[in-house]
XYZ file of C-alpha atoms in Angstrom:
84
model
C 79.550 47.075 144.481
C 80.425 43.557 143.449
C 83.776 41.986 144.187
C 84.628 42.038 140.482
C 83.861 45.738 140.170
C 85.905 46.411 143.300
C 88.818 44.586 141.711
C 88.572 46.750 138.586
C 88.503 49.905 140.751
C 91.479 48.571 142.733
C 93.467 47.846 139.582
C 92.746 51.385 138.350
C 94.070 52.725 141.671
C 97.147 50.547 141.434
C 97.756 51.783 137.901
C 97.509 55.396 139.112
C 100.079 54.866 141.873
C 102.500 52.952 139.670
C 102.110 55.525 136.870
C 102.814 58.392 139.268
C 105.960 56.640 140.477
C 107.036 55.974 136.886
C 106.443 59.619 135.979
C 108.410 60.756 139.048
C 111.313 58.495 138.096
C 111.305 59.313 134.377
C 111.090 63.109 134.517
C 113.996 65.385 135.299
C 111.724 67.891 137.049
C 108.335 66.265 137.672
C 105.311 68.410 138.401
C 104.469 67.762 142.080
C 100.789 68.493 141.473
C 100.617 65.634 138.969
C 102.544 63.211 141.181
C 100.565 63.866 144.349
C 97.167 64.200 142.666
C 97.535 60.900 140.838
C 98.792 59.238 144.021
C 95.797 60.595 145.944
C 93.411 59.342 143.261
C 95.096 55.938 143.314
C 94.922 55.683 147.095
C 91.247 56.638 147.016
C 90.399 54.069 144.360
C 92.289 51.355 146.210
C 90.579 52.305 149.469
C 87.169 51.978 147.796
C 88.190 48.566 146.484
C 89.400 47.539 149.923
C 86.059 48.364 151.529
C 84.583 45.511 149.472
C 87.550 43.138 149.431
C 88.621 43.902 152.979
C 92.295 43.810 153.883
C 92.774 46.037 156.912
C 96.578 46.509 156.671
C 96.254 47.552 153.026
C 93.373 49.884 153.842
C 95.487 51.569 156.539
C 98.384 51.829 154.075
C 96.138 53.571 151.540
C 94.972 55.993 154.235
C 98.578 56.851 155.025
C 99.377 57.085 151.298
C 96.494 59.545 150.859
C 97.721 61.649 153.796
C 101.226 61.823 152.313
C 99.757 62.827 148.933
C 97.693 65.585 150.566
C 100.787 66.781 152.442
C 102.680 66.878 149.131
C 99.897 68.885 147.486
C 99.875 71.381 150.368
C 103.662 71.769 150.150
C 103.511 72.224 146.375
C 100.775 74.854 146.713
C 102.769 76.701 149.386
C 105.884 76.623 147.198
C 103.939 77.954 144.230
C 102.538 80.841 146.330
C 106.030 81.820 147.486
C 107.391 82.028 143.929
C 107.977 85.538 142.593
């Protein structure tokens, strides 16, 4: 992957994360599956970008961001299963 392509992938990831935060802020009752899925996608895209344009602290941050998103998806799935 070229550096330019990695930048495009990184910008797409950034757009995902910012969009998820905007959605979370704008909605009265946001769907947690949307928020966490889009955050996970964004973290993954940014991580791919960061493997080409290496920035270790940012790569670690995206790993943590992905873990939090997965945790949120697991919690949302557990909450959905416990609904009547």
